[in-house]
PDB file of C-alpha atoms in Angstrom:
ATOM      1  CA  UNK A   1     107.553  91.852 110.379  1.00  0.00           C
ATOM      2  CA  UNK A   2     110.412  89.364 110.118  1.00  0.00           C
ATOM      3  CA  UNK A   3     111.955  88.008 106.958  1.00  0.00           C
ATOM      4  CA  UNK A   4     110.861  84.490 107.810  1.00  0.00           C
ATOM      5  CA  UNK A   5     107.251  85.611 108.226  1.00  0.00           C
ATOM      6  CA  UNK A   6     107.303  87.355 104.888  1.00  0.00           C
ATOM      7  CA  UNK A   7     108.837  84.316 103.215  1.00  0.00           C
ATOM      8  CA  UNK A   8     106.260  81.942 104.694  1.00  0.00           C
ATOM      9  CA  UNK A   9     103.404  84.261 103.610  1.00  0.00           C
ATOM     10  CA  UNK A  10     104.777  84.472 100.099  1.00  0.00           C
ATOM     11  CA  UNK A  11     105.024  80.684  99.937  1.00  0.00           C
ATOM     12  CA  UNK A  12     101.373  80.397 101.085  1.00  0.00           C
ATOM     13  CA  UNK A  13     100.308  82.996  98.502  1.00  0.00           C
ATOM     14  CA  UNK A  14     102.279  81.213  95.748  1.00  0.00           C
ATOM     15  CA  UNK A  15     100.695  77.852  96.633  1.00  0.00           C
ATOM     16  CA  UNK A  16      97.235  79.437  96.714  1.00  0.00           C
ATOM     17  CA  UNK A  17      97.819  81.076  93.352  1.00  0.00           C
ATOM     18  CA  UNK A  18      98.988  77.819  91.788  1.00  0.00           C
ATOM     19  CA  UNK A  19      95.951  76.061  93.303  1.00  0.00           C
ATOM     20  CA  UNK A  20      93.595  78.717  91.960  1.00  0.00           C
ATOM     21  CA  UNK A  21      95.089  78.405  88.449  1.00  0.00           C
ATOM     22  CA  UNK A  22      94.684  74.625  88.730  1.00  0.00           C
ATOM     23  CA  UNK A  23      91.019  75.101  89.715  1.00  0.00           C
ATOM     24  CA  UNK A  24      90.420  77.396  86.756  1.00  0.00           C
ATOM     25  CA  UNK A  25      92.216  75.096  84.304  1.00  0.00           C
ATOM     26  CA  UNK A  26      91.107  71.699  85.586  1.00  0.00           C
ATOM     27  CA  UNK A  27      88.130  71.860  87.931  1.00  0.00           C
ATOM     28  CA  UNK A  28      86.080  74.466  86.130  1.00  0.00           C
ATOM     29  CA  UNK A  29      85.958  72.483  82.835  1.00  0.00           C
ATOM     30  CA  UNK A  30      85.015  69.385  84.805  1.00  0.00           C
ATOM     31  CA  UNK A  31      82.287  71.386  86.561  1.00  0.00           C
ATOM     32  CA  UNK A  32      80.997  72.514  83.138  1.00  0.00           C
ATOM     33  CA  UNK A  33      80.819  68.897  81.953  1.00  0.00           C
ATOM     34  CA  UNK A  34      79.229  67.756  85.229  1.00  0.00           C
ATOM     35  CA  UNK A  35      76.510  70.368  84.839  1.00  0.00           C
ATOM     36  CA  UNK A  36      75.829  69.140  81.302  1.00  0.00           C
ATOM     37  CA  UNK A  37      72.235  68.088  81.942  1.00  0.00           C
ATOM     38  CA  UNK A  38      71.310  71.515  83.337  1.00  0.00           C
ATOM     39  CA  UNK A  39      69.975  74.492  81.382  1.00  0.00           C
ATOM     40  CA  UNK A  40      72.757  76.272  79.394  1.00  0.00           C
ATOM     41  CA  UNK A  41      72.243  79.672  81.033  1.00  0.00           C
ATOM     42  CA  UNK A  42      72.307  78.063  84.496  1.00  0.00           C
ATOM     43  CA  UNK A  43      75.587  76.342  83.621  1.00  0.00           C
ATOM     44  CA  UNK A  44      77.091  79.556  82.290  1.00  0.00           C
ATOM     45  CA  UNK A  45      75.959  81.448  85.380  1.00  0.00           C
ATOM     46  CA  UNK A  46      77.236  78.904  87.907  1.00  0.00           C
ATOM     47  CA  UNK A  47      80.584  78.380  86.181  1.00  0.00           C
ATOM     48  CA  UNK A  48      80.992  82.119  85.850  1.00  0.00           C
ATOM     49  CA  UNK A  49      80.412  82.518  89.588  1.00  0.00           C
ATOM     50  CA  UNK A  50      83.152  79.989  90.327  1.00  0.00           C
ATOM     51  CA  UNK A  51      85.617  81.633  87.926  1.00  0.00           C
ATOM     52  CA  UNK A  52      84.896  85.105  89.325  1.00  0.00           C
ATOM     53  CA  UNK A  53      85.164  83.777  92.881  1.00  0.00           C
ATOM     54  CA  UNK A  54      88.591  82.271  92.204  1.00  0.00           C
ATOM     55  CA  UNK A  55      89.506  85.558  90.530  1.00  0.00           C
ATOM     56  CA  UNK A  56      88.798  87.444  93.749  1.00  0.00           C
ATOM     57  CA  UNK A  57      91.245  85.157  95.522  1.00  0.00           C
ATOM     58  CA  UNK A  58      93.833  85.849  92.886  1.00  0.00           C
ATOM     59  CA  UNK A  59      93.367  89.663  93.138  1.00  0.00           C
ATOM     60  CA  UNK A  60      93.605  89.368  96.927  1.00  0.00           C
ATOM     61  CA  UNK A  61      96.832  87.398  96.681  1.00  0.00           C
ATOM     62  CA  UNK A  62      98.517  89.845  94.303  1.00  0.00           C
ATOM     63  CA  UNK A  63      97.625  92.792  96.526  1.00  0.00           C
ATOM     64  CA  UNK A  64      98.899  91.130  99.669  1.00  0.00           C
ATOM     65  CA  UNK A  65     102.104  90.154  97.857  1.00  0.00           C
ATOM     66  CA  UNK A  66     102.559  93.865  96.851  1.00  0.00           C
ATOM     67  CA  UNK A  67     101.966  94.957 100.434  1.00  0.00           C
ATOM     68  CA  UNK A  68     104.541  92.399 101.635  1.00  0.00           C
ATOM     69  CA  UNK A  69     107.013  93.836  99.161  1.00  0.00           C
ATOM     70  CA  UNK A  70     106.388  97.270 100.644  1.00  0.00           C
ATOM     71  CA  UNK A  71     106.861  95.924 104.188  1.00  0.00           C
ATOM     72  CA  UNK A  72     110.193  94.379 103.239  1.00  0.00           C
ATOM     73  CA  UNK A  73     111.310  97.607 101.547  1.00  0.00           C
ATOM     74  CA  UNK A  74     110.183  99.662 104.552  1.00  0.00           C
ATOM     75  CA  UNK A  75     107.754 101.703 102.516  1.00  0.00           C
ATOM     76  CA  UNK A  76     104.437 100.326 103.841  1.00  0.00           C
ATOM     77  CA  UNK A  77     103.681 103.619 105.686  1.00  0.00           C
ATOM     78  CA  UNK A  78     102.844 105.641 102.592  1.00  0.00           C
ATOM     79  CA  UNK A  79      99.591 106.850 101.088  1.00  0.00           C
ATOM     80  CA  UNK A  80     100.096 104.618  97.984  1.00  0.00           C
ATOM     81  CA  UNK A  81      99.583 101.538 100.183  1.00  0.00           C
ATOM     82  CA  UNK A  82      95.908 102.444 100.494  1.00  0.00           C
ATOM     83  CA  UNK A  83      95.438 101.554  96.837  1.00  0.00           C
ATOM     84  CA  UNK A  84      96.247  97.874  97.524  1.00  0.00           C
ATOM     85  CA  UNK A  85      94.169  97.869 100.721  1.00  0.00           C
ATOM     86  CA  UNK A  86      91.163  99.281  98.852  1.00  0.00           C
ATOM     87  CA  UNK A  87      91.444  96.613  96.174  1.00  0.00           C
ATOM     88  CA  UNK A  88      91.636  93.942  98.884  1.00  0.00           C
ATOM     89  CA  UNK A  89      88.418  95.305 100.476  1.00  0.00           C
ATOM     90  CA  UNK A  90      86.717  95.305  97.051  1.00  0.00           C
ATOM     91  CA  UNK A  91      87.864  91.741  96.314  1.00  0.00           C
ATOM     92  CA  UNK A  92      86.578  90.461  99.624  1.00  0.00           C
ATOM     93  CA  UNK A  93      83.224  92.256  99.201  1.00  0.00           C
ATOM     94  CA  UNK A  94      82.926  90.901  95.670  1.00  0.00           C
ATOM     95  CA  UNK A  95      83.582  87.386  96.996  1.00  0.00           C
ATOM     96  CA  UNK A  96      80.841  87.928  99.629  1.00  0.00           C
ATOM     97  CA  UNK A  97      78.385  89.126  96.956  1.00  0.00           C
ATOM     98  CA  UNK A  98      79.245  86.145  94.677  1.00  0.00           C
ATOM     99  CA  UNK A  99      78.709  83.834  97.630  1.00  0.00           C
ATOM    100  CA  UNK A 100      75.244  85.313  98.296  1.00  0.00           C
ATOM    101  CA  UNK A 101      74.384  85.050  94.619  1.00  0.00           C
ATOM    102  CA  UNK A 102      75.405  81.383  94.691  1.00  0.00           C
ATOM    103  CA  UNK A 103      73.274  80.779  97.769  1.00  0.00           C
ATOM    104  CA  UNK A 104      70.286  82.394  96.084  1.00  0.00           C
ATOM    105  CA  UNK A 105      70.873  80.355  92.924  1.00  0.00           C
ATOM    106  CA  UNK A 106      71.133  77.102  94.894  1.00  0.00           C
ATOM    107  CA  UNK A 107      68.031  77.973  96.904  1.00  0.00           C
ATOM    108  CA  UNK A 108      66.010  77.764  93.656  1.00  0.00           C
ATOM    109  CA  UNK A 109      66.984  74.094  93.182  1.00  0.00           C
ATOM    110  CA  UNK A 110      66.710  70.969  95.267  1.00  0.00           C
ATOM    111  CA  UNK A 111      69.673  71.829  97.532  1.00  0.00           C
ATOM    112  CA  UNK A 112      69.026  71.359 101.253  1.00  0.00           C
ATOM    113  CA  UNK A 113      68.170  74.638 103.037  1.00  0.00           C
ATOM    114  CA  UNK A 114      70.950  74.076 105.543  1.00  0.00           C
ATOM    115  CA  UNK A 115      73.543  74.010 102.743  1.00  0.00           C
ATOM    116  CA  UNK A 116      72.106  77.262 101.384  1.00  0.00           C
ATOM    117  CA  UNK A 117      72.257  78.787 104.830  1.00  0.00           C
ATOM    118  CA  UNK A 118      75.874  77.702 105.316  1.00  0.00           C
ATOM    119  CA  UNK A 119      76.809  79.274 101.998  1.00  0.00           C
ATOM    120  CA  UNK A 120      74.930  82.449 102.903  1.00  0.00           C
ATOM    121  CA  UNK A 121      76.697  82.433 106.290  1.00  0.00           C
ATOM    122  CA  UNK A 122      80.044  82.174 104.513  1.00  0.00           C
ATOM    123  CA  UNK A 123      79.090  85.355 102.612  1.00  0.00           C
ATOM    124  CA  UNK A 124      78.381  87.063 105.994  1.00  0.00           C
ATOM    125  CA  UNK A 125      81.820  85.963 107.239  1.00  0.00           C
ATOM    126  CA  UNK A 126      83.446  87.330 104.113  1.00  0.00           C
ATOM    127  CA  UNK A 127      81.671  90.674 104.570  1.00  0.00           C
ATOM    128  CA  UNK A 128      82.881  90.682 108.196  1.00  0.00           C
ATOM    129  CA  UNK A 129      86.416  90.138 106.937  1.00  0.00           C
ATOM    130  CA  UNK A 130      86.061  93.098 104.602  1.00  0.00           C
ATOM    131  CA  UNK A 131      84.979  95.247 107.584  1.00  0.00           C
ATOM    132  CA  UNK A 132      87.993  94.015 109.528  1.00  0.00           C
ATOM    133  CA  UNK A 133      90.275  95.140 106.681  1.00  0.00           C
ATOM    134  CA  UNK A 134      88.515  98.525 106.706  1.00  0.00           C
ATOM    135  CA  UNK A 135      89.482  98.835 110.403  1.00  0.00           C
ATOM    136  CA  UNK A 136      93.017  97.791 109.549  1.00  0.00           C
ATOM    137  CA  UNK A 137      93.082 100.467 106.837  1.00  0.00           C
ATOM    138  CA  UNK A 138      92.181 103.036 109.460  1.00  0.00           C
ATOM    139  CA  UNK A 139      95.051 101.791 111.639  1.00  0.00           C
ATOM    140  CA  UNK A 140      97.391 102.055 108.632  1.00  0.00           C
ATOM    141  CA  UNK A 141      96.244 105.648 108.190  1.00  0.00           C
ATOM    142  CA  UNK A 142      96.966 106.404 111.832  1.00  0.00           C
ATOM    143  CA  UNK A 143     100.388 104.783 111.555  1.00  0.00           C
ATOM    144  CA  UNK A 144     101.197 106.871 108.435  1.00  0.00           C
ATOM    145  CA  UNK A 145     100.206 110.013 110.373  1.00  0.00           C
ATOM    146  CA  UNK A 146     102.434 109.044 113.317  1.00  0.00           C
ATOM    147  CA  UNK A 147     105.328 108.281 110.982  1.00  0.00           C
ATOM    148  CA  UNK A 148     105.016 111.708 109.375  1.00  0.00           C
ATOM    149  CA  UNK A 149     104.826 113.358 112.769  1.00  0.00           C
ATOM    150  CA  UNK A 150     107.912 111.471 113.996  1.00  0.00           C
ATOM    151  CA  UNK A 151     109.770 112.528 110.825  1.00  0.00           C
ATOM    152  CA  UNK A 152     108.868 116.145 111.509  1.00  0.00           C
ATOM    153  CA  UNK A 153     110.085 115.910 115.074  1.00  0.00           C
ATOM    154  CA  UNK A 154     113.347 114.270 113.979  1.00  0.00           C
ATOM    155  CA  UNK A 155     113.886 117.063 111.479  1.00  0.00           C
ATOM    156  CA  UNK A 156     113.323 119.691 114.134  1.00  0.00           C
ATOM    157  CA  UNK A 157     115.690 117.966 116.504  1.00  0.00           C
ATOM    158  CA  UNK A 158     118.329 117.681 113.820  1.00  0.00           C
ATOM    159  CA  UNK A 159     118.151 121.438 113.233  1.00  0.00           C
ATOM    160  CA  UNK A 160     118.390 122.306 116.971  1.00  0.00           C
ATOM    161  CA  UNK A 161     121.752 123.089 118.549  1.00  0.00           C
ATOM    162  CA  UNK A 162     122.300 121.434 121.879  1.00  0.00           C
TER     163      UNK A 162
END
């Protein structure tokens, strides 16, 4: 991966993180006020879903940033990279679950069924993204195995007399 690609990805992550903090600091309190006429527990539940959803984005961003750091340092092909990939999978699955909970919560109210279906569909897309990352994790595992095999062969060749 090129230096420019890593730089652009880091800029995108930084902008997303700043945006997520702005949502938590500015939009969430406004959402709380806007839901003022609703039942207290409903407000708490809905606002908590939004805060947790934004939190999953932040966890995802930090883990991708750490993986980019490993790519740049040339240490991505190590077992310790799996820790970040596992957290990414968990964050995406958590976002999918929160999306389905939001859809179920909105289905109880006067929200149009199409909107509820779209939100539920977004949860399915998120779950599919988590499965894609699981496949990519398997590819990372294969790459780590090939890297170790190549190191072993290099070591054997270095010890041979030609």
